[in-house]
PDB file of C-alpha atoms and ligand atoms in Angstrom:
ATOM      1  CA  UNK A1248     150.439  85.781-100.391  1.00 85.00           C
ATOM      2  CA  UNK A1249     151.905  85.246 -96.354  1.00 86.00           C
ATOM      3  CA  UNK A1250     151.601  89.642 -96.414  1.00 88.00           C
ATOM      4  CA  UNK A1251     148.211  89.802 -97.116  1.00 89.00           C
ATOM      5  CA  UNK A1252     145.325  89.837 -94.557  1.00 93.00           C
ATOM      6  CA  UNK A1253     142.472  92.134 -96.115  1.00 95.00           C
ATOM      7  CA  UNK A1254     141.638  94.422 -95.255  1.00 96.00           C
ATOM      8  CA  UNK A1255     145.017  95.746 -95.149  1.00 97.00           C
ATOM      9  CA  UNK A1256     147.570  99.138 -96.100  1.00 98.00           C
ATOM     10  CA  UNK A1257     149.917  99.240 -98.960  1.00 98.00           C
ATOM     11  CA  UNK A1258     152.262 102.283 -98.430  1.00 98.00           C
ATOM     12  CA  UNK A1259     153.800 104.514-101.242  1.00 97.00           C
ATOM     13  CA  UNK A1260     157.714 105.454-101.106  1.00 96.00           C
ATOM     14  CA  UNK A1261     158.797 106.843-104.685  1.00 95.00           C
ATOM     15  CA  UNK A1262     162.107 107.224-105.286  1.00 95.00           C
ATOM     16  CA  UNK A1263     161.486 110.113-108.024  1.00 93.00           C
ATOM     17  CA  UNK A1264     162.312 113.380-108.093  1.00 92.00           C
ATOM     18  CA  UNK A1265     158.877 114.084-110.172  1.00 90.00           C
ATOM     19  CA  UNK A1266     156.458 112.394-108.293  1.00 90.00           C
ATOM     20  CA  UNK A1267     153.104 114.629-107.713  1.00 88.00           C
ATOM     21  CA  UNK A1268     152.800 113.811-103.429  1.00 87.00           C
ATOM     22  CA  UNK A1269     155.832 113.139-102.769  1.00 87.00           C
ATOM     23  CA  UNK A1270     158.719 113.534-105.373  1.00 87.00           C
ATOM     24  CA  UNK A1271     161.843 114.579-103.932  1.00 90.00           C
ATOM     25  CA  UNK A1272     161.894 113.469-100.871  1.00 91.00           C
ATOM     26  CA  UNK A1273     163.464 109.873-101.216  1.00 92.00           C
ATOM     27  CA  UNK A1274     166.078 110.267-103.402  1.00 90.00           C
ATOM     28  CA  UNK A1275     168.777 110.309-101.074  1.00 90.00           C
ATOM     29  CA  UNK A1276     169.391 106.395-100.188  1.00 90.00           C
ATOM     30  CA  UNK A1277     168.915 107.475 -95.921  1.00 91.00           C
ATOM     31  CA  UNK A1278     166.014 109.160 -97.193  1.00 92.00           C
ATOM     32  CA  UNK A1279     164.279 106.164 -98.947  1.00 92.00           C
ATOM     33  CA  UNK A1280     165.502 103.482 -95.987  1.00 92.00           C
ATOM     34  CA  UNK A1281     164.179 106.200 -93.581  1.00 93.00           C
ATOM     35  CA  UNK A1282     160.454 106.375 -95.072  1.00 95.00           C
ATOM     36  CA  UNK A1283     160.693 102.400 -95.286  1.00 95.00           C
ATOM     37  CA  UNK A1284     161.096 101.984 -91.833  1.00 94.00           C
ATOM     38  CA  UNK A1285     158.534 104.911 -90.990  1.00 95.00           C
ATOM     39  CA  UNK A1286     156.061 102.469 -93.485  1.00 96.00           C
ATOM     40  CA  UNK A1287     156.864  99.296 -91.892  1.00 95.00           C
ATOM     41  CA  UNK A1288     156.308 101.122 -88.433  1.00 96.00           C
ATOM     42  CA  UNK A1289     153.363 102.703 -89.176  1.00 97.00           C
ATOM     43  CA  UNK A1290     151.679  99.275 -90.052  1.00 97.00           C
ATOM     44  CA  UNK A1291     151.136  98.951 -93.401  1.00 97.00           C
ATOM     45  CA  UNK A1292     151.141  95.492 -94.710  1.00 97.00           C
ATOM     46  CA  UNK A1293     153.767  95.998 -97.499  1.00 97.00           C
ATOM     47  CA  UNK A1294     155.484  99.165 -99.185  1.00 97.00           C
ATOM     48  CA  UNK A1295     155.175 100.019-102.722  1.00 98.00           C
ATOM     49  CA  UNK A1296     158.158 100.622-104.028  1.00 97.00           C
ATOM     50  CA  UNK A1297     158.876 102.912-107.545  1.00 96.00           C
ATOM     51  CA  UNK A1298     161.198 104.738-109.438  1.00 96.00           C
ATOM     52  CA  UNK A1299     159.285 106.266-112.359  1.00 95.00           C
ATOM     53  CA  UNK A1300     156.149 108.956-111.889  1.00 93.00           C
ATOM     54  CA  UNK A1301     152.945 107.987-113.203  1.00 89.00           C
ATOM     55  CA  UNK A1302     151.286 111.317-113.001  1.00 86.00           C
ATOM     56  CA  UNK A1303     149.753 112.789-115.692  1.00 83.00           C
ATOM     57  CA  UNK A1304     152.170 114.217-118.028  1.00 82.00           C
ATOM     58  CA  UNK A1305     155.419 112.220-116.847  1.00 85.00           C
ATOM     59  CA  UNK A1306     157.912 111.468-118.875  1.00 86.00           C
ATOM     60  CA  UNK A1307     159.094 107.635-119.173  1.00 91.00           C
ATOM     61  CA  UNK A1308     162.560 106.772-117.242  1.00 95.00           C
ATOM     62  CA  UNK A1309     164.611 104.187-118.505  1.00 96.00           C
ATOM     63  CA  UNK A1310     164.996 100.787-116.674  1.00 96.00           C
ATOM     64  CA  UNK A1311     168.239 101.475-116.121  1.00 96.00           C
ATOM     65  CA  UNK A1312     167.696 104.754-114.450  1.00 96.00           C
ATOM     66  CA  UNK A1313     164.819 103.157-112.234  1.00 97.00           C
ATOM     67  CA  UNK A1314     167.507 100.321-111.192  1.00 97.00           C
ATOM     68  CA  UNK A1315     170.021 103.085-110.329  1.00 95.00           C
ATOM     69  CA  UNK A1316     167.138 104.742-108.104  1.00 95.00           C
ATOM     70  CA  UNK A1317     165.992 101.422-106.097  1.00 96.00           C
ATOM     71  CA  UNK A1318     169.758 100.123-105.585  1.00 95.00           C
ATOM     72  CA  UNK A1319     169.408 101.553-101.675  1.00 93.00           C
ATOM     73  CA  UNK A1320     165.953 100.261-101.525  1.00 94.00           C
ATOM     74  CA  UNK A1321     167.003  96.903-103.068  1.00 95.00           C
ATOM     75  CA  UNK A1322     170.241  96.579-100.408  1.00 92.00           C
ATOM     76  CA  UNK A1323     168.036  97.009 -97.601  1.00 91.00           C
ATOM     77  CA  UNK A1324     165.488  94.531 -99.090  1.00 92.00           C
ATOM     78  CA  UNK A1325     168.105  91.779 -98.716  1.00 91.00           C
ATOM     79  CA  UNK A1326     169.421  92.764 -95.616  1.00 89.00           C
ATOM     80  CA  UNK A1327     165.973  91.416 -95.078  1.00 83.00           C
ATOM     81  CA  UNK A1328     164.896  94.619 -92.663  1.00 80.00           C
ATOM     82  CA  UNK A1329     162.304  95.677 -94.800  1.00 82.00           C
ATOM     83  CA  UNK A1330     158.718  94.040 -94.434  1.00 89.00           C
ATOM     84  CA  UNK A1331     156.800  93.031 -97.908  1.00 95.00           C
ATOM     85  CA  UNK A1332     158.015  95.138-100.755  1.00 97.00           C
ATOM     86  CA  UNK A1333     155.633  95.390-103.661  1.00 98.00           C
ATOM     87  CA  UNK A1334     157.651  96.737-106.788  1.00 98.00           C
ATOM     88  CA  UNK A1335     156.005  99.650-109.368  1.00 98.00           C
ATOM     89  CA  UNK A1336     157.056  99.444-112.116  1.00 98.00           C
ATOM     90  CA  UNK A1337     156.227  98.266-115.850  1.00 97.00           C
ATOM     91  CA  UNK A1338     159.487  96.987-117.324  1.00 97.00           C
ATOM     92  CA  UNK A1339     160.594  93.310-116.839  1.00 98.00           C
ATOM     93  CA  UNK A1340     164.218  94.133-115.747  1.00 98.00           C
ATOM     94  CA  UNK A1341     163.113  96.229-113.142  1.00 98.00           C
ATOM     95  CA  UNK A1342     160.714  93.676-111.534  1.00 98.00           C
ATOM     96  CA  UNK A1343     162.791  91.144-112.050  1.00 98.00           C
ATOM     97  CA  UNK A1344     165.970  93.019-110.054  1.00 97.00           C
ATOM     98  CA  UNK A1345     163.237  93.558-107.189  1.00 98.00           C
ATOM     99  CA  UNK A1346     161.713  90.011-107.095  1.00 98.00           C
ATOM    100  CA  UNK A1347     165.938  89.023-106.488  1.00 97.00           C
ATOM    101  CA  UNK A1348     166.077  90.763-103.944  1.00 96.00           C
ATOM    102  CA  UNK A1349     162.723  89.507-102.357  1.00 95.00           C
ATOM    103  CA  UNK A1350     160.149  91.857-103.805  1.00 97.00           C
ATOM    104  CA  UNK A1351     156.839  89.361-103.731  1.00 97.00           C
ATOM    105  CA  UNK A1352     154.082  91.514-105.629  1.00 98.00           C
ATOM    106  CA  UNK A1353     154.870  93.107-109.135  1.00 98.00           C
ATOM    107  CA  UNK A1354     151.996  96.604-109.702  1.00 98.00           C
ATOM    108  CA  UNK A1355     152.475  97.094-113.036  1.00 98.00           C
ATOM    109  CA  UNK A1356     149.827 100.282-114.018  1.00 97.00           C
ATOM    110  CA  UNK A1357     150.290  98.853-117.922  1.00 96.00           C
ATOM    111  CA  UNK A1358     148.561  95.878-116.857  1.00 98.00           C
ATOM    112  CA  UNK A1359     151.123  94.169-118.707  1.00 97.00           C
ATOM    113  CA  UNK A1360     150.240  95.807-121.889  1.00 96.00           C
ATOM    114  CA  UNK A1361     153.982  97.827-121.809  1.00 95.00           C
ATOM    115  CA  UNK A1362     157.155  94.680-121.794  1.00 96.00           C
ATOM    116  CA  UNK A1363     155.889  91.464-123.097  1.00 96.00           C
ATOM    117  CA  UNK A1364     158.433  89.675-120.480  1.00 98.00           C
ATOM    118  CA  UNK A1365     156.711  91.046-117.094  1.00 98.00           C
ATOM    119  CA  UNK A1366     154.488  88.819-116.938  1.00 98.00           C
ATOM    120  CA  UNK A1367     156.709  85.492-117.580  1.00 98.00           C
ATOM    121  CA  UNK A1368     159.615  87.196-115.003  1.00 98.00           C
ATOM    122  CA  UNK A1369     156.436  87.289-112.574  1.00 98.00           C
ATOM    123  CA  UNK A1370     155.617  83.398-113.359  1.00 98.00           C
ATOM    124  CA  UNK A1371     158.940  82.657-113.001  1.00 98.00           C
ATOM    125  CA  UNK A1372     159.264  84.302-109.525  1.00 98.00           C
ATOM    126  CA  UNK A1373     156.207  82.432-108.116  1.00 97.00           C
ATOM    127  CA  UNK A1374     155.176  86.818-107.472  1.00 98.00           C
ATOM    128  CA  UNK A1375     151.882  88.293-107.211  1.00 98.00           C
ATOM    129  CA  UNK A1376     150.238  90.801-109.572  1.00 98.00           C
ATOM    130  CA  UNK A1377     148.384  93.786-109.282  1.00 98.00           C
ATOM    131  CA  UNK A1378     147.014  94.351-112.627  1.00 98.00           C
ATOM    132  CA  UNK A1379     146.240  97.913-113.110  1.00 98.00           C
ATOM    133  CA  UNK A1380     143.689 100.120-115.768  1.00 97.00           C
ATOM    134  CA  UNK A1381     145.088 102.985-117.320  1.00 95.00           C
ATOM    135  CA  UNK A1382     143.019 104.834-120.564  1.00 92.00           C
ATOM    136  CA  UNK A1383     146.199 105.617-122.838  1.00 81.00           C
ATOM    137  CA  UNK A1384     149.464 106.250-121.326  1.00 80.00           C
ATOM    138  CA  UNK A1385     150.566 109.039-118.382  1.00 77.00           C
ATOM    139  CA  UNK A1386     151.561 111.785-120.845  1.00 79.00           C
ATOM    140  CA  UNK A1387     148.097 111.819-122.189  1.00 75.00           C
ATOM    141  CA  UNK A1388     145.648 110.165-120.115  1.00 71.00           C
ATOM    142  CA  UNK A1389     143.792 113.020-118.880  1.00 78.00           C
ATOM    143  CA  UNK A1390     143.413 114.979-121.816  1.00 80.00           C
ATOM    144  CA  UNK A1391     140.387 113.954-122.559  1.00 77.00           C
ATOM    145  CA  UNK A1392     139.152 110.425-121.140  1.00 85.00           C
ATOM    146  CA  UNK A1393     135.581 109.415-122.386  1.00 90.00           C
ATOM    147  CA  UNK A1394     133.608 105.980-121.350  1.00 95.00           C
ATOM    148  CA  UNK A1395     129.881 105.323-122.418  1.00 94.00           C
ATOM    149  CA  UNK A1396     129.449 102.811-118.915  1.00 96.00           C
ATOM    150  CA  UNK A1397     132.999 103.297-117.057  1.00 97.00           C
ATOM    151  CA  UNK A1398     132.519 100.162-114.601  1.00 98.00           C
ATOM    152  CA  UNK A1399     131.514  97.863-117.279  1.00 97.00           C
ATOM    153  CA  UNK A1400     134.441  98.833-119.375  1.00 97.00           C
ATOM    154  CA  UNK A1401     137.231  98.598-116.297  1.00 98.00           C
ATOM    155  CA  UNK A1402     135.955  94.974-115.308  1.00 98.00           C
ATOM    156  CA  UNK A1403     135.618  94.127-118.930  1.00 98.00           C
ATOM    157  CA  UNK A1404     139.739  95.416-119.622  1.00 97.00           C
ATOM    158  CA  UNK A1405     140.467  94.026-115.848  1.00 98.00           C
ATOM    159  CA  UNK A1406     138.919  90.079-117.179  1.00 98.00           C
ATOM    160  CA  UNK A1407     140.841  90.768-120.349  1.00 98.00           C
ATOM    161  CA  UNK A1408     144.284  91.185-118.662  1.00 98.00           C
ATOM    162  CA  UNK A1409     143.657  88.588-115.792  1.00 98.00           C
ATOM    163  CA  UNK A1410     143.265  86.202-118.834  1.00 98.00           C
ATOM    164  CA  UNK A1411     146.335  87.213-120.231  1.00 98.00           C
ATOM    165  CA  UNK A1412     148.448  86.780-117.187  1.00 98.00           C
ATOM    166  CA  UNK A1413     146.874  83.599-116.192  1.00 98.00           C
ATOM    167  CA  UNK A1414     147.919  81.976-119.914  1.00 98.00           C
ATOM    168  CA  UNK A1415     151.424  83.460-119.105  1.00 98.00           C
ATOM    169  CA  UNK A1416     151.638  80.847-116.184  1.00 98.00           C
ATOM    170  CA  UNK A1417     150.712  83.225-113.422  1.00 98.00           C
ATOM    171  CA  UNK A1418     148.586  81.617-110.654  1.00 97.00           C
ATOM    172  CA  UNK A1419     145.524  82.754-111.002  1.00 97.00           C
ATOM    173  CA  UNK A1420     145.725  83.346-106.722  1.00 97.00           C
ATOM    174  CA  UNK A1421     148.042  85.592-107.453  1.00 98.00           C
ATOM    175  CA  UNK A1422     146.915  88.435-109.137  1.00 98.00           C
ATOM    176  CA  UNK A1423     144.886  91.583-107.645  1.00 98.00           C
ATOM    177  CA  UNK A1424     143.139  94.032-109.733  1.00 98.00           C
ATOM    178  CA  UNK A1425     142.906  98.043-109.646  1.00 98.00           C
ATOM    179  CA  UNK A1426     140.536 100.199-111.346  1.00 98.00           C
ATOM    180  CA  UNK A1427     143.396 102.771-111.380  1.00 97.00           C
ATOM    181  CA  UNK A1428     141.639 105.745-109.904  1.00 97.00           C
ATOM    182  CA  UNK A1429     143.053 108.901-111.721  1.00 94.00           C
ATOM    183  CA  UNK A1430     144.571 107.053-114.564  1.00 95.00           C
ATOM    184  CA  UNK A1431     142.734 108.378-117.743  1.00 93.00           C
ATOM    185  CA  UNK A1432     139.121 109.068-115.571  1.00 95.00           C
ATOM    186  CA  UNK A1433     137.214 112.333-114.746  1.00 94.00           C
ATOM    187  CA  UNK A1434     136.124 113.094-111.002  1.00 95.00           C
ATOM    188  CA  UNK A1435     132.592 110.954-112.185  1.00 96.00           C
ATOM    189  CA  UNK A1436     134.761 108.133-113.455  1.00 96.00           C
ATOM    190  CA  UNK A1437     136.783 107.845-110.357  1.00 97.00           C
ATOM    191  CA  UNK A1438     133.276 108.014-108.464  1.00 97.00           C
ATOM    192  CA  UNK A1439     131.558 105.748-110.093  1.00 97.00           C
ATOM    193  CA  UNK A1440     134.105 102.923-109.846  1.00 98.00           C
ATOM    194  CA  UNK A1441     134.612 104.073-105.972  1.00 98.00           C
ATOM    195  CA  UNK A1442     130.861 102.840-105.963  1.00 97.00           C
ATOM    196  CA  UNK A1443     131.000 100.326-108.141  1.00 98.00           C
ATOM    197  CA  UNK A1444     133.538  98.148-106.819  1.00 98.00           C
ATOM    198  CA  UNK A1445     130.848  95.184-105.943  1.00 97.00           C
ATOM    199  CA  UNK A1446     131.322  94.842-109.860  1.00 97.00           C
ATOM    200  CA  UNK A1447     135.190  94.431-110.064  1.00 98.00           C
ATOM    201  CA  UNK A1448     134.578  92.281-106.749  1.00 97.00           C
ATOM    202  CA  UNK A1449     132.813  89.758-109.464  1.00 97.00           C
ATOM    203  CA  UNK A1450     136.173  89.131-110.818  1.00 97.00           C
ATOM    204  CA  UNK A1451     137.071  87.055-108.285  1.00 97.00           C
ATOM    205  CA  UNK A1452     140.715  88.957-107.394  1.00 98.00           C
ATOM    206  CA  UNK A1453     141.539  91.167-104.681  1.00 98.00           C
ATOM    207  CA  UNK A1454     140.545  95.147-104.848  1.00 98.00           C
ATOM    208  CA  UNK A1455     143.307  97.174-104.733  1.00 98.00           C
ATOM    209  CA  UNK A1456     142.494 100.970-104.510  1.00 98.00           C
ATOM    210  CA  UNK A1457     144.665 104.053-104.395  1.00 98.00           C
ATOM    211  CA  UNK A1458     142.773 107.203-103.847  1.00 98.00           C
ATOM    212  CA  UNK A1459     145.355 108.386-101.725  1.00 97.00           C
ATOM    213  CA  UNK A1460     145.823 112.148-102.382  1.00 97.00           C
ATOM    214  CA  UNK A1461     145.205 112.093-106.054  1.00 96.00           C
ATOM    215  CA  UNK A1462     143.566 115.207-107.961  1.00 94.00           C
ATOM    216  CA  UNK A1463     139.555 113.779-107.035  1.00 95.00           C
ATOM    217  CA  UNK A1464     140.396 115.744-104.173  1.00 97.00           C
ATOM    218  CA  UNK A1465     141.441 119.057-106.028  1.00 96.00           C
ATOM    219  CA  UNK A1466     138.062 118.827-107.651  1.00 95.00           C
ATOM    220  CA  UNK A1467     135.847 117.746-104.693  1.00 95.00           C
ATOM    221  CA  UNK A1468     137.195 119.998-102.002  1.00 96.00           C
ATOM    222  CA  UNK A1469     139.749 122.710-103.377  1.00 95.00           C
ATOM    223  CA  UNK A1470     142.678 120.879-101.456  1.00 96.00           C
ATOM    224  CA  UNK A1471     146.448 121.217-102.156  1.00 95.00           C
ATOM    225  CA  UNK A1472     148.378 117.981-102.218  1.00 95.00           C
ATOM    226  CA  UNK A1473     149.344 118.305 -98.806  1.00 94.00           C
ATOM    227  CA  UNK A1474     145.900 118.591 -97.719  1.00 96.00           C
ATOM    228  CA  UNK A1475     143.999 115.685 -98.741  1.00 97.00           C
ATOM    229  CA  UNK A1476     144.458 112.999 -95.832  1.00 97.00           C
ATOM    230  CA  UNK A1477     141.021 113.806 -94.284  1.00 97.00           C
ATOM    231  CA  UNK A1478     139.500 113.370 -97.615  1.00 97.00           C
ATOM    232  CA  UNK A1479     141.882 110.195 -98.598  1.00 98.00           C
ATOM    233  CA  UNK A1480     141.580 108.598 -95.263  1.00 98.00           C
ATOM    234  CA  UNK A1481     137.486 109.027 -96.253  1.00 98.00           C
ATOM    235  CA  UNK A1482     137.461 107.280 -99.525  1.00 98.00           C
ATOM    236  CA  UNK A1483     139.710 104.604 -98.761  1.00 98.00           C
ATOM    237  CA  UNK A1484     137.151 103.351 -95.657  1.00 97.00           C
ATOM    238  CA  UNK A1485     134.291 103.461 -98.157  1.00 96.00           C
ATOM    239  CA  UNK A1486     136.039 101.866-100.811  1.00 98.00           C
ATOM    240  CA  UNK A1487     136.656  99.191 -98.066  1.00 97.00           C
ATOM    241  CA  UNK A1488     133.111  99.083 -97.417  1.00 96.00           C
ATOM    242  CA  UNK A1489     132.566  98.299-100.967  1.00 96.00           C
ATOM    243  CA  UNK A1490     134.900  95.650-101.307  1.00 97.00           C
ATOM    244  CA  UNK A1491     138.649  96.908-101.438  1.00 98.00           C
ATOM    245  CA  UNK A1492     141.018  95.068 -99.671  1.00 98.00           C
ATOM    246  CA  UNK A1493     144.136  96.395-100.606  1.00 98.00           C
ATOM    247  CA  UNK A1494     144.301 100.947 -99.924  1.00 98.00           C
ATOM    248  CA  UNK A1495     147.802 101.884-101.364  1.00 98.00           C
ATOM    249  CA  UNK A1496     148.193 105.380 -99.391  1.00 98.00           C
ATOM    250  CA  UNK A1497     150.857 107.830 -98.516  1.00 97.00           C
ATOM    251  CA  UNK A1498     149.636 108.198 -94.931  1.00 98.00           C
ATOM    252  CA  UNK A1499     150.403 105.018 -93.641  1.00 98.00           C
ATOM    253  CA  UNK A1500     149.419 105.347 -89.608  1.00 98.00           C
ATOM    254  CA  UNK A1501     146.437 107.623 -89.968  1.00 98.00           C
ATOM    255  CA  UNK A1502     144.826 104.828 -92.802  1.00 98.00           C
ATOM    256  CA  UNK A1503     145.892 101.841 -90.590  1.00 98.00           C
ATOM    257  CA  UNK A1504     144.074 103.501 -87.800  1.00 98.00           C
ATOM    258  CA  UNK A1505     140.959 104.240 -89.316  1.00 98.00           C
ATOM    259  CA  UNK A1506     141.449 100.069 -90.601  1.00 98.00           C
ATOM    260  CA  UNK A1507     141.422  99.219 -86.966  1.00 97.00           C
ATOM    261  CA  UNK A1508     138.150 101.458 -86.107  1.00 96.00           C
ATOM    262  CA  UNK A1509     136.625  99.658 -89.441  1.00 95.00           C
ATOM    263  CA  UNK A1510     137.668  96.074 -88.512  1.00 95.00           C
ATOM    264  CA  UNK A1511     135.924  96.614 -84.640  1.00 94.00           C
ATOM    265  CA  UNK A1512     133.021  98.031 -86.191  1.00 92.00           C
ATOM    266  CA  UNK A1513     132.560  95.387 -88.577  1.00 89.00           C
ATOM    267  CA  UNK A1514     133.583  92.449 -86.453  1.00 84.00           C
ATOM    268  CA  UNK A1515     131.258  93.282 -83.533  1.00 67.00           C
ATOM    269  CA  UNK A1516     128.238  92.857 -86.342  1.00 61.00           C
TER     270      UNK A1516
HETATM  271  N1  LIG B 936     148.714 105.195-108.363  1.00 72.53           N
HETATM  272  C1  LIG B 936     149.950 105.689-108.605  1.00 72.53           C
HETATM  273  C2  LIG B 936     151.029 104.840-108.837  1.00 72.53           C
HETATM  274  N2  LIG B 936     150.880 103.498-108.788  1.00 72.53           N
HETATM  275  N3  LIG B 936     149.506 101.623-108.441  1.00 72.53           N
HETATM  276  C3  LIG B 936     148.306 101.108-108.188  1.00 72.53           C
HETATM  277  N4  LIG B 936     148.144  99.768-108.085  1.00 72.53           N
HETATM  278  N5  LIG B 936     147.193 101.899-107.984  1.00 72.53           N
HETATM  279  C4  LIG B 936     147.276 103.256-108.044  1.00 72.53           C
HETATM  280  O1  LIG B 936     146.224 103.939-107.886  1.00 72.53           O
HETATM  281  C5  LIG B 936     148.548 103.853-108.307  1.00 72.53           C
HETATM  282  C6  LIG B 936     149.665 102.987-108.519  1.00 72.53           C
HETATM  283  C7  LIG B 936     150.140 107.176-108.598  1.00 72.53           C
HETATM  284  O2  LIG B 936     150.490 107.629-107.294  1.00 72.53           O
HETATM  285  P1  LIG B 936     151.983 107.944-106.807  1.00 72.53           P
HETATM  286  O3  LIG B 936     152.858 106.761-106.957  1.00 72.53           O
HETATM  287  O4  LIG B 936     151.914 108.504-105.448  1.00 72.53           O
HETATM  288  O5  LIG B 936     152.456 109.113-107.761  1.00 72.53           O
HETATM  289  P2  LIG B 936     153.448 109.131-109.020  1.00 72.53           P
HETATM  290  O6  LIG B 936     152.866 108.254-110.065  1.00 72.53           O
HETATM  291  O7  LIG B 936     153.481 110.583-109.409  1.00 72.53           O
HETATM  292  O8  LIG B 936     154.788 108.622-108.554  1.00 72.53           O
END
């Protein structure tokens, strides 16, 4: 993984029309290479590249349609001007269109658990994995998500899945792991595996965390989407602190400075 020095950024363009941050904005193709480049400028260590909302309540979009969306994205990914791409997405044929054109990290929010082939196209490809939990599916996750110990149930799913994608043939190097903050959890769930990443850290795979802008921050300080860098930029250094080394944000610059602050403070221990 030559993109990957933790503690690093992973930055969000979705090509959607639906998404809840930012949906809209990068549908048109000089819209989506534009907000590349400002990703790849502002630092981040690879862009995270989807077509299909996972917010609670979205509807499912064909892998045809998400092919359609990323065709822009794809053309400047072989023109070879666009950093690491990481592709989101759960369907095989998507992934696999992405990792042609040089995508080198599949995040699949399914954990594999939606097409039976993504994991074998991700073998195939010699790609990483960032295995994802998700209670239920989008449409329904947060209707009414319920866990008797929420930490011990993520790891124990997380250990489940790595096994799975291991014994399809994908290195077990390879693969990074995401409690899926805001993916079937209440504002307790998402705290307590903010604090309990340690845990997940006993899994022996890279953290990767995206707090960035999601609901939490409705709940915790009244915020509108718009308004939620202070408190994202906050959780993602914490969750840092507690072993993430992956923060998949929407404000690339502002997270990879408060990275740099972190790093100095840490390295002159
Ligand atoms: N969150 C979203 C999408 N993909 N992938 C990982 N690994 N971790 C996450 O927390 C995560 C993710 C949701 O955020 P976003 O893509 O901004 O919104 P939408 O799903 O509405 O497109």
């Amino acid at each position: 993984m030559n993109w990957f020095t933790p503690p690093c950024v992973m930055g969000v363009l979705n090509v959607t029309p639906d998404s809840f941050s930012d949906g809209g904005a990068y549908l048109a193709p000089d819209d989506a290479r534009a907000r590349l480049r400002e990703i790849v400028d502002g630092g981040a260590a690879i862009c995270d590249v989807g077509a299909e909302s996972t917010r609670p309540g979205s509807a499912p979009v064909s892998p045809e349609e998400q092919r359609r969306r990323l065709d822009p994205v794809f053309e400047v990914m072989r023109s070879g001007a666009s950093g690491a791409i990481s592709i989101d997405t759960s369907h095989a044929a998507v992934a696999s269109a992405a990792l042609s054109a040089g995508a080198v990290l599949v995040n699949d929010v399914t954990a594999g658990r939606a097409d039976p082939d993504l994991f074998g196209v991700t073998a195939d490809a010699d790609a990483a994995i960032c295995l994802v939990h998700m209670l239920g599916e989008p449409r329904t996750m947060q209707d009414a998500p319920r866990y008797d110990d929420v930490v011990a149930e993520v790891a124990r799913f997380l250990e489940e899945r790595v096994g799975a994608a291991v014994a399809a043939g994908i290195d077990e190097r390879r693969i990074l792991v995401d409690p899926g903050i805001g993916f079937g959890k209440r504002l307790e769930d998402n705290l307590a595996l903010l604090r309990g990443l340690p845990t997940l850290a006993g899994l022996g795979c890279p953290i990767v965390v995206g707090v960035s802008r999601k609901s939490m921050f409705a709940t915790l300080l009244g915020r509108d989407v718009d308004e939620r860098m202070a408190g994202s930029v906050a959780a993602g250094l914490l969750a840092v602190d507690a072993g993430a080394a992956v923060l998949r944000v929407h404000d690339v610059r502002e997270t990879v400075d408060a990275l740099a602050v972190w790093t100095a403070m840490r390295s002159a221990e």
